[in-house]
PDB file of C-alpha atoms in Angstrom:
ATOM      1  CA  VAL Z   1      23.978 -16.278 -25.679  1.00 48.00           C
ATOM      2  CA  ALA Z   2      23.392 -16.495 -29.167  1.00 54.00           C
ATOM      3  CA  PHE Z   3      22.322 -13.108 -29.926  1.00 58.00           C
ATOM      4  CA  CYS Z   4      25.595 -11.332 -28.192  1.00 57.00           C
ATOM      5  CA  LYS Z   5      28.753 -10.606 -30.181  1.00 63.00           C
ATOM      6  CA  ALA Z   6      31.336 -12.715 -29.757  1.00 60.00           C
ATOM      7  CA  GLY Z   7      33.811 -11.494 -26.863  1.00 59.00           C
ATOM      8  CA  THR Z   8      31.102  -9.141 -25.577  1.00 65.00           C
ATOM      9  CA  ARG Z   9      29.776  -9.743 -21.883  1.00 67.00           C
ATOM     10  CA  TYR Z  10      26.012  -9.972 -21.240  1.00 65.00           C
ATOM     11  CA  ASP Z  11      24.523  -8.492 -18.480  1.00 70.00           C
ATOM     12  CA  SER Z  12      21.759 -10.674 -17.283  1.00 78.00           C
ATOM     13  CA  ASP Z  13      20.396  -8.257 -14.867  1.00 77.00           C
ATOM     14  CA  VAL Z  14      19.456  -5.977 -17.477  1.00 75.00           C
ATOM     15  CA  TYR Z  15      17.509  -8.302 -19.306  1.00 78.00           C
ATOM     16  CA  VAL Z  16      15.543  -9.507 -16.175  1.00 80.00           C
ATOM     17  CA  ASP Z  17      14.591  -5.836 -15.082  1.00 76.00           C
ATOM     18  CA  THR Z  18      13.099  -5.245 -18.822  1.00 77.00           C
ATOM     19  CA  VAL Z  19      11.309  -8.466 -18.777  1.00 82.00           C
ATOM     20  CA  LYS Z  20       9.757  -7.530 -15.160  1.00 80.00           C
ATOM     21  CA  ARG Z  21       8.803  -4.122 -16.499  1.00 78.00           C
ATOM     22  CA  LEU Z  22       7.260  -5.437 -19.759  1.00 81.00           C
ATOM     23  CA  ARG Z  23       5.191  -7.938 -17.539  1.00 83.00           C
ATOM     24  CA  ALA Z  24       3.702  -5.423 -15.547  1.00 80.00           C
ATOM     25  CA  LEU Z  25       2.856  -3.312 -18.462  1.00 81.00           C
ATOM     26  CA  ASN Z  26       1.290  -6.138 -19.990  1.00 84.00           C
ATOM     27  CA  HIS Z  27      -0.553  -7.122 -16.751  1.00 81.00           C
ATOM     28  CA  LEU Z  28      -1.745  -3.360 -16.700  1.00 80.00           C
ATOM     29  CA  ARG Z  29      -2.811  -3.313 -20.542  1.00 82.00           C
ATOM     30  CA  GLY Z  30      -4.655  -6.436 -19.766  1.00 80.00           C
ATOM     31  CA  CYS Z  31      -6.616  -4.838 -17.144  1.00 79.00           C
ATOM     32  CA  GLY Z  32      -7.436  -1.843 -18.973  1.00 80.00           C
ATOM     33  CA  VAL Z  33      -4.555   0.440 -18.390  1.00 79.00           C
ATOM     34  CA  PRO Z  34      -2.763   0.542 -21.846  1.00 79.00           C
ATOM     35  CA  LEU Z  35       0.760   2.129 -21.028  1.00 78.00           C
ATOM     36  CA  THR Z  36       3.428   1.976 -23.294  1.00 78.00           C
ATOM     37  CA  LEU Z  37       7.105   1.263 -22.067  1.00 75.00           C
ATOM     38  CA  ARG Z  38       8.013   4.989 -23.515  1.00 78.00           C
ATOM     39  CA  GLN Z  39       4.805   6.340 -21.402  1.00 79.00           C
ATOM     40  CA  TYR Z  40       6.002   4.388 -18.342  1.00 74.00           C
ATOM     41  CA  ARG Z  41       9.617   5.778 -18.714  1.00 74.00           C
ATOM     42  CA  VAL Z  42       8.267   9.565 -18.844  1.00 76.00           C
ATOM     43  CA  LEU Z  43       5.728   8.935 -15.802  1.00 74.00           C
ATOM     44  CA  SER Z  44       8.684   7.679 -13.738  1.00 70.00           C
ATOM     45  CA  GLY Z  45      11.139  10.029 -14.706  1.00 69.00           C
ATOM     46  CA  THR Z  46      14.073   7.651 -15.131  1.00 66.00           C
ATOM     47  CA  ASP Z  47      15.355   6.172 -18.268  1.00 65.00           C
ATOM     48  CA  ALA Z  48      17.752   3.864 -16.550  1.00 62.00           C
ATOM     49  CA  ARG Z  49      18.338   0.336 -17.801  1.00 61.00           C
ATOM     50  CA  GLU Z  50      18.034  -1.210 -14.057  1.00 58.00           C
ATOM     51  CA  LEU Z  51      14.841  -1.213 -12.473  1.00 57.00           C
ATOM     52  CA  HIS Z  52      14.425   0.804  -9.391  1.00 60.00           C
ATOM     53  CA  ASN Z  53      11.514   1.032  -7.212  1.00 61.00           C
ATOM     54  CA  ARG Z  54      10.473   4.437  -7.638  1.00 68.00           C
ATOM     55  CA  GLU Z  55       9.844   4.288 -11.163  1.00 69.00           C
ATOM     56  CA  ALA Z  56       7.248   1.508 -10.671  1.00 78.00           C
ATOM     57  CA  GLN Z  57       5.602   3.872  -7.181  1.00 84.00           C
ATOM     58  CA  VAL Z  58       4.285   6.513  -9.827  1.00 82.00           C
ATOM     59  CA  VAL Z  59       2.387   3.613 -11.731  1.00 83.00           C
ATOM     60  CA  VAL Z  60       1.129   2.386  -8.043  1.00 87.00           C
ATOM     61  CA  ASP Z  61       0.443   6.051  -6.898  1.00 88.00           C
ATOM     62  CA  ARG Z  62      -1.635   6.479 -10.155  1.00 84.00           C
ATOM     63  CA  LEU Z  63      -3.476   3.068  -9.531  1.00 88.00           C
ATOM     64  CA  LEU Z  64      -4.160   4.123  -6.014  1.00 91.00           C
ATOM     65  CA  HIS Z  65      -5.484   7.527  -7.010  1.00 89.00           C
ATOM     66  CA  SER Z  66      -7.994   5.875  -9.325  1.00 88.00           C
ATOM     67  CA  ASN Z  67      -9.322   3.496  -6.459  1.00 91.00           C
ATOM     68  CA  ARG Z  68      -7.640   0.358  -8.615  1.00 91.00           C
ATOM     69  CA  PHE Z  69      -6.472  -1.106  -5.209  1.00 93.00           C
ATOM     70  CA  SER Z  70      -6.116  -4.568  -6.490  1.00 91.00           C
ATOM     71  CA  LEU Z  71      -3.909  -3.749  -9.469  1.00 90.00           C
ATOM     72  CA  ALA Z  72      -1.920  -1.650  -7.446  1.00 91.00           C
ATOM     73  CA  LEU Z  73      -1.268  -4.353  -5.487  1.00 92.00           C
ATOM     74  CA  ASP Z  74      -0.501  -6.629  -8.210  1.00 89.00           C
ATOM     75  CA  VAL Z  75       2.173  -4.218  -9.267  1.00 87.00           C
ATOM     76  CA  ALA Z  76       3.605  -3.308  -6.057  1.00 88.00           C
ATOM     77  CA  THR Z  77       3.740  -7.211  -5.577  1.00 88.00           C
ATOM     78  CA  PHE Z  78       5.405  -8.165  -8.663  1.00 83.00           C
ATOM     79  CA  MET Z  79       7.952  -5.239  -9.006  1.00 82.00           C
ATOM     80  CA  GLY Z  80       9.272  -6.035  -5.271  1.00 83.00           C
ATOM     81  CA  MET Z  81       7.878  -3.272  -3.755  1.00 86.00           C
ATOM     82  CA  PRO Z  82       6.305  -2.879  -0.206  1.00 88.00           C
ATOM     83  CA  ILE Z  83       2.412  -3.452  -0.094  1.00 91.00           C
ATOM     84  CA  ASP Z  84       1.581  -1.323   3.125  1.00 92.00           C
ATOM     85  CA  LYS Z  85       1.002   1.717   1.588  1.00 92.00           C
ATOM     86  CA  VAL Z  86      -1.269   0.034  -0.872  1.00 94.00           C
ATOM     87  CA  LEU Z  87      -3.152  -1.872   1.738  1.00 95.00           C
ATOM     88  CA  VAL Z  88      -3.328   1.085   4.221  1.00 94.00           C
ATOM     89  CA  GLN Z  89      -5.323   3.171   1.113  1.00 95.00           C
ATOM     90  CA  TRP Z  90      -7.352   0.231   0.489  1.00 96.00           C
ATOM     91  CA  SER Z  91      -8.269   0.143   4.260  1.00 95.00           C
ATOM     92  CA  VAL Z  92      -9.131   3.791   4.121  1.00 95.00           C
ATOM     93  CA  ALA Z  93     -11.397   3.383   1.069  1.00 95.00           C
ATOM     94  CA  LYS Z  94     -12.890   0.390   2.845  1.00 95.00           C
ATOM     95  CA  VAL Z  95     -13.990   2.909   5.825  1.00 94.00           C
ATOM     96  CA  ALA Z  96     -15.311   5.598   3.336  1.00 93.00           C
ATOM     97  CA  ALA Z  97     -17.790   2.976   1.564  1.00 92.00           C
ATOM     98  CA  CYS Z  98     -18.935   1.688   5.050  1.00 89.00           C
ATOM     99  CA  SER Z  99     -22.512   2.006   5.578  1.00 86.00           C
ATOM    100  CA  PRO Z 100     -23.702   2.663   9.229  1.00 82.00           C
ATOM    101  CA  GLY Z 101     -24.215  -0.312  10.862  1.00 85.00           C
ATOM    102  CA  GLN Z 102     -21.631  -2.016   9.272  1.00 89.00           C
ATOM    103  CA  ASP Z 103     -18.782  -1.614  11.824  1.00 90.00           C
ATOM    104  CA  ALA Z 104     -17.953  -5.152  12.798  1.00 92.00           C
ATOM    105  CA  VAL Z 105     -18.128  -6.348   9.449  1.00 94.00           C
ATOM    106  CA  THR Z 106     -15.809  -3.886   7.735  1.00 94.00           C
ATOM    107  CA  PHE Z 107     -13.330  -4.184  10.819  1.00 94.00           C
ATOM    108  CA  ASN Z 108     -13.290  -8.141  10.028  1.00 95.00           C
ATOM    109  CA  ILE Z 109     -12.484  -7.369   6.578  1.00 94.00           C
ATOM    110  CA  ILE Z 110      -9.843  -4.736   7.330  1.00 94.00           C
ATOM    111  CA  PHE Z 111      -8.514  -6.626   9.647  1.00 94.00           C
ATOM    112  CA  SER Z 112      -8.112  -9.826   7.977  1.00 93.00           C
ATOM    113  CA  ARG Z 113      -6.222  -8.059   5.161  1.00 92.00           C
ATOM    114  CA  LEU Z 114      -3.881  -5.647   7.013  1.00 91.00           C
ATOM    115  CA  GLN Z 115      -2.388  -8.803   9.369  1.00 88.00           C
ATOM    116  CA  GLU Z 116      -1.031 -10.052   6.076  1.00 85.00           C
ATOM    117  CA  CYS Z 117       1.415  -7.038   6.423  1.00 86.00           C
ATOM    118  CA  PRO Z 118       3.224  -6.642   9.485  1.00 84.00           C
ATOM    119  CA  SER Z 119       4.248  -3.279   8.744  1.00 87.00           C
ATOM    120  CA  ALA Z 120       0.629  -2.188   7.563  1.00 87.00           C
ATOM    121  CA  THR Z 121      -1.000   0.170  10.184  1.00 90.00           C
ATOM    122  CA  PHE Z 122      -4.713   0.578  11.289  1.00 91.00           C
ATOM    123  CA  VAL Z 123      -3.919   4.352  12.472  1.00 90.00           C
ATOM    124  CA  GLU Z 124      -5.042   5.955   8.583  1.00 92.00           C
ATOM    125  CA  ALA Z 125      -8.284   4.093   8.839  1.00 93.00           C
ATOM    126  CA  ALA Z 126      -8.891   4.391  12.292  1.00 91.00           C
ATOM    127  CA  MET Z 127      -8.633   8.382  11.650  1.00 92.00           C
ATOM    128  CA  ALA Z 128     -10.995   7.954   8.522  1.00 93.00           C
ATOM    129  CA  ALA Z 129     -13.721   5.981  10.336  1.00 92.00           C
ATOM    130  CA  TYR Z 130     -13.257   8.632  13.377  1.00 91.00           C
ATOM    131  CA  ALA Z 131     -13.643  11.659  10.783  1.00 90.00           C
ATOM    132  CA  ARG Z 132     -16.690   9.813   8.921  1.00 90.00           C
ATOM    133  CA  ASN Z 133     -18.436   9.599  12.912  1.00 89.00           C
ATOM    134  CA  LEU Z 134     -18.013   5.738  12.823  1.00 91.00           C
ATOM    135  CA  ASN Z 135     -16.672   5.828  16.189  1.00 88.00           C
ATOM    136  CA  ALA Z 136     -17.127   2.465  17.211  1.00 91.00           C
ATOM    137  CA  LEU Z 137     -15.009   0.993  14.162  1.00 93.00           C
ATOM    138  CA  ALA Z 138     -12.779   3.677  14.776  1.00 90.00           C
ATOM    139  CA  ILE Z 139     -11.959   2.290  18.375  1.00 89.00           C
ATOM    140  CA  MET Z 140     -12.318  -1.435  16.807  1.00 91.00           C
ATOM    141  CA  LEU Z 141      -9.147  -0.439  14.601  1.00 92.00           C
ATOM    142  CA  LEU Z 142      -7.299   1.316  17.005  1.00 88.00           C
ATOM    143  CA  ASN Z 143      -7.711  -1.808  19.377  1.00 87.00           C
ATOM    144  CA  ALA Z 144      -5.742  -3.779  16.260  1.00 87.00           C
ATOM    145  CA  GLU Z 145      -3.150  -1.397  16.427  1.00 84.00           C
ATOM    146  CA  PRO Z 146       0.021  -3.220  17.959  1.00 78.00           C
ATOM    147  CA  ARG Z 147       1.650   0.510  18.964  1.00 79.00           C
ATOM    148  CA  PRO Z 148       0.092   1.583  22.471  1.00 73.00           C
ATOM    149  CA  HIS Z 149       1.485   4.876  22.196  1.00 74.00           C
ATOM    150  CA  THR Z 150      -0.321   5.499  18.921  1.00 78.00           C
ATOM    151  CA  GLN Z 151      -3.660   4.141  20.567  1.00 77.00           C
ATOM    152  CA  VAL Z 152      -3.583   6.347  22.988  1.00 78.00           C
ATOM    153  CA  GLU Z 153      -2.570   9.588  21.185  1.00 81.00           C
ATOM    154  CA  LEU Z 154      -5.423   8.987  18.810  1.00 82.00           C
ATOM    155  CA  LEU Z 155      -7.809   8.107  21.911  1.00 77.00           C
ATOM    156  CA  MET Z 156      -7.037  11.331  23.111  1.00 79.00           C
ATOM    157  CA  GLN Z 157      -8.055  12.971  20.043  1.00 80.00           C
ATOM    158  CA  MET Z 158     -10.886  11.246  19.777  1.00 80.00           C
ATOM    159  CA  ARG Z 159     -12.016  12.627  23.340  1.00 81.00           C
ATOM    160  CA  GLU Z 160     -11.622   8.853  24.498  1.00 77.00           C
ATOM    161  CA  SER Z 161      -9.933   9.930  27.517  1.00 71.00           C
ATOM    162  CA  THR Z 162     -11.281   6.995  29.755  1.00 76.00           C
ATOM    163  CA  LEU Z 163     -10.246   4.325  27.113  1.00 75.00           C
ATOM    164  CA  ALA Z 164      -6.993   6.373  26.510  1.00 71.00           C
ATOM    165  CA  LEU Z 165      -6.124   6.097  30.255  1.00 73.00           C
ATOM    166  CA  GLU Z 166      -6.861   2.320  30.325  1.00 75.00           C
ATOM    167  CA  LYS Z 167      -4.618   1.798  27.320  1.00 73.00           C
ATOM    168  CA  ALA Z 168      -1.878   3.839  28.700  1.00 74.00           C
ATOM    169  CA  ALA Z 169      -1.747   1.724  32.007  1.00 71.00           C
ATOM    170  CA  ALA Z 170      -1.839  -1.363  30.181  1.00 75.00           C
ATOM    171  CA  SER Z 171       1.282  -0.673  27.769  1.00 70.00           C
ATOM    172  CA  ASP Z 172       3.611  -0.180  30.974  1.00 67.00           C
ATOM    173  CA  ASN Z 173       5.104   2.410  29.204  1.00 65.00           C
ATOM    174  CA  MET Z 174       6.129   5.225  31.221  1.00 59.00           C
ATOM    175  CA  ASP Z 175       6.025   7.580  28.161  1.00 58.00           C
TER     176      ASP Z 175
END
């Protein structure tokens, strides 16, 4: 490489990590979140040259806290982080914004998005729906949850013992 001194070894990983950071910061800046590299490093609590997911996690968490789910998803995806946390928090926000009578529409939106990420769970969204007295939406979301044990547990919390018993019997799990 022309800009390296003769005889010195060039570590391309550091260059790639720096470019990733700068691209993420440029994307944030373009979406109205002006953040310098120094601010990014202070937020993340690291001054390391190599890239760690935990450093971008702070930025993603702040974006989630300010309900900027699309931007958080972009940053998480670009930085190679798991996106399930972003999608789960987005689904909880969708439930919070759900109008009465819009259960089926909200469920379809959440279901189609969470299906893209097998590690994302419907549990938090179902609990949020139950907390808002959207029981039909909560049950729809629980029916989409692939883990029968979790379904039964939450149905019992919702005092839906008949449905919980049906789910438990259908699961063939003795526990």
